[in-house]
CSV table of C-alpha atoms in Angstrom, one decimal:
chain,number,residue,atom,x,y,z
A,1146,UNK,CA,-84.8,0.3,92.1
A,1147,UNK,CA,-86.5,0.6,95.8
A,1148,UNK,CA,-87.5,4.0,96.3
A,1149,UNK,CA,-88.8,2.9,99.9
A,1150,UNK,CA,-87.4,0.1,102.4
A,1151,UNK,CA,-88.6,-1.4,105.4
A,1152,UNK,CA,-86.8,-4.5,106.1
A,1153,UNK,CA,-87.1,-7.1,108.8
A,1154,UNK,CA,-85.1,-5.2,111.8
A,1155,UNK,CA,-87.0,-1.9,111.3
A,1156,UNK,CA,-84.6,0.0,109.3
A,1157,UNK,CA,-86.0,2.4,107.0
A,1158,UNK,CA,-84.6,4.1,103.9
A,1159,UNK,CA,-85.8,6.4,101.2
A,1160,UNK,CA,-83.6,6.4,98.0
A,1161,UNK,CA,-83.4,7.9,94.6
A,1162,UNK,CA,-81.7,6.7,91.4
A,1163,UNK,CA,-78.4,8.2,92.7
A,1164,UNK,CA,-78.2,6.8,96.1
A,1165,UNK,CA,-79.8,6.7,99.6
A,1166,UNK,CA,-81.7,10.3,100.8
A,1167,UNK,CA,-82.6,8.9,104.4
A,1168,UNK,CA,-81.9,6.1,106.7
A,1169,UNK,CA,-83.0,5.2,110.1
A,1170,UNK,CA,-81.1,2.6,111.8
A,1171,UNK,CA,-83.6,1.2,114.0
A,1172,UNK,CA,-80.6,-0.3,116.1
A,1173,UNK,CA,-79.4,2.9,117.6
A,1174,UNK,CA,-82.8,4.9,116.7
A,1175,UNK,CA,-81.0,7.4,114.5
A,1176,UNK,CA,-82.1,9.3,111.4
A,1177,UNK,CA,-78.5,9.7,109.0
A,1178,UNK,CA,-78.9,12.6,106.3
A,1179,UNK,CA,-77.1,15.2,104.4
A,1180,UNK,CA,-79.2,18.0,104.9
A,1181,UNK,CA,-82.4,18.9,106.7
A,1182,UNK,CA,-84.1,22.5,106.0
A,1183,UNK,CA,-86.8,23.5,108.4
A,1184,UNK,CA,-88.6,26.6,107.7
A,1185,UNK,CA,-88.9,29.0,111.0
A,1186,UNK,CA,-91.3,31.9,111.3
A,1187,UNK,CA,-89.7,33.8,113.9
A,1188,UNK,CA,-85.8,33.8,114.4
A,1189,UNK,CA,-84.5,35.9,117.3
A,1190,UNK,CA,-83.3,38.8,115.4
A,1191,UNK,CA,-85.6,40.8,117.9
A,1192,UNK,CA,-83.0,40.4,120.7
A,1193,UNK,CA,-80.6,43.5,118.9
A,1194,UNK,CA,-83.5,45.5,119.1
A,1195,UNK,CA,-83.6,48.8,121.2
A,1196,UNK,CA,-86.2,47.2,123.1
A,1197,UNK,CA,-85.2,44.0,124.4
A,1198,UNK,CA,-85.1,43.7,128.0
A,1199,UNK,CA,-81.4,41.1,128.1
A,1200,UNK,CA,-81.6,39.6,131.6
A,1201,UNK,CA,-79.1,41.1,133.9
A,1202,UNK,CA,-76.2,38.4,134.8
A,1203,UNK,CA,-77.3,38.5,138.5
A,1204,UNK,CA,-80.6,37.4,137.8
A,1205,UNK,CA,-80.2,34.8,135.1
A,1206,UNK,CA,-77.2,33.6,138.0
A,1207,UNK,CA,-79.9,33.3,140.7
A,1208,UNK,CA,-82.4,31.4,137.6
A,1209,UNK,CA,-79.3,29.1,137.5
A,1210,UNK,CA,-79.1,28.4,140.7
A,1211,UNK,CA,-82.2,27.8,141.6
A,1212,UNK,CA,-83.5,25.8,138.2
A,1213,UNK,CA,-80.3,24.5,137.1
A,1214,UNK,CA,-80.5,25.5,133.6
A,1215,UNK,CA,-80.8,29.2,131.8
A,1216,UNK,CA,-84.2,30.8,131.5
A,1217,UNK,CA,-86.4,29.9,128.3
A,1218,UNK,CA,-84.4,27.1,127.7
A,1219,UNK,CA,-86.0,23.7,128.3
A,1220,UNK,CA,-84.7,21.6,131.4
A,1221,UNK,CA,-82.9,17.9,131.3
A,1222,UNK,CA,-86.3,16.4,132.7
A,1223,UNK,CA,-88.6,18.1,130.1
A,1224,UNK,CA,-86.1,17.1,127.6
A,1225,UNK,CA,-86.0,13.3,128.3
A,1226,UNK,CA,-89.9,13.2,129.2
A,1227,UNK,CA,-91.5,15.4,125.8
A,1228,UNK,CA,-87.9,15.4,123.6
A,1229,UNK,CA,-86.9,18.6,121.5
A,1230,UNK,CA,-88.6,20.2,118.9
A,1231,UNK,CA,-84.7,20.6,117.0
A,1232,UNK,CA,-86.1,23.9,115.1
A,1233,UNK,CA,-87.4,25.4,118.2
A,1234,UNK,CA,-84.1,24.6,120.1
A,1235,UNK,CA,-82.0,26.0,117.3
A,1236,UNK,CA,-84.1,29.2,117.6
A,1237,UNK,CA,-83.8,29.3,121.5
A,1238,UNK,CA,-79.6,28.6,121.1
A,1239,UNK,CA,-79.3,31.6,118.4
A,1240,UNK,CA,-81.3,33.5,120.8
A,1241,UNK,CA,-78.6,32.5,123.6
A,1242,UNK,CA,-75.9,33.3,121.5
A,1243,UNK,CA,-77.0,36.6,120.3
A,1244,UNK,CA,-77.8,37.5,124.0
A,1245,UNK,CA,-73.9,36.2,125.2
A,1246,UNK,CA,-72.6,38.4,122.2
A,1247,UNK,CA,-74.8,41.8,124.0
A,1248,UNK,CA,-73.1,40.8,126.9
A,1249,UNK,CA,-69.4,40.5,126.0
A,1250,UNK,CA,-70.1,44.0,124.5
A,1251,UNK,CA,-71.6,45.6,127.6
A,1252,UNK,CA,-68.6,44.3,129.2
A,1253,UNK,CA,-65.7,45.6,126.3
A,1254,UNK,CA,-67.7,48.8,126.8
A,1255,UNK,CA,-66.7,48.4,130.8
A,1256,UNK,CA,-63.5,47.6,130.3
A,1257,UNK,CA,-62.5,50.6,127.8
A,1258,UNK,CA,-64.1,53.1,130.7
A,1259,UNK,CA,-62.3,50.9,133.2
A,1260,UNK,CA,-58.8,51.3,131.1
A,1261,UNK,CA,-59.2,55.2,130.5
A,1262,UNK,CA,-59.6,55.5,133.8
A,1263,UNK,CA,-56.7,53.7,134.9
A,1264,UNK,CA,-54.6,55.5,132.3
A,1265,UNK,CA,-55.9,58.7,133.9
A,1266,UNK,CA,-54.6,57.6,137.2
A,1267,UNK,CA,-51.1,56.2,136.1
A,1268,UNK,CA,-50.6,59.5,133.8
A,1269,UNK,CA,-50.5,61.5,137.9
């Protein structure tokens, strides 16, 4: 039983008794697996803190339009010239969702005030 493979093309595998654990297809330069754990040290729990500044929607609107990509996240250019570190950009997604989800709750919040007051003015 090969526990490591390298044949003649490039392709690369890493195999137990059971079956194969990793394998790089050198064709299409892609790494198949089930499962991949990376440990983080930070994770952006810190953006449901009392203290987090969230960007107002104007401003990250004007960041938009004049870098063509939301703040902290990487641009298609620094992308395609460095690549992606996938833990870091997991991290910086969460922290994207997490900030959407404040939002959409600022704005419930605006739409209850905006209903009672409405309500207010049909009830006259």
């Amino acid at each position: 039983m090969e526990i490591l493979n390298l044949d003649n093309t490039g392709n690369f595998k890493i195999s137990n008794a059971n079956r194969t654990i990793l394998f790089m297809d050198a064709d299409n330069e892609t790494f198949y697996t089930r499962r991949i754990v990376v440990n983080q040290h930070t994770w952006p729990d810190y953006v449901f803190k009392k203290n987090y500044r969230l960007m107002p929607l104007n401003i990250v609107k004007q960041y938009i339009d004049q870098n063509g990509h939301l703040p902290n996240v990487p641009s298609e250019k620094e992308v395609i010239e460095e690549g992606v570190d996938l833990a870091e950009m997991n991290k910086i997604l969460l922290e994207k969702i997490e900030e959407l989800t404040l939002y959409t709750i600022q704005q419930q919040e605006e739409i209850e005030k905006l209903k009672e007051i409405v309500g207010k003015i049909v009830e006259k």
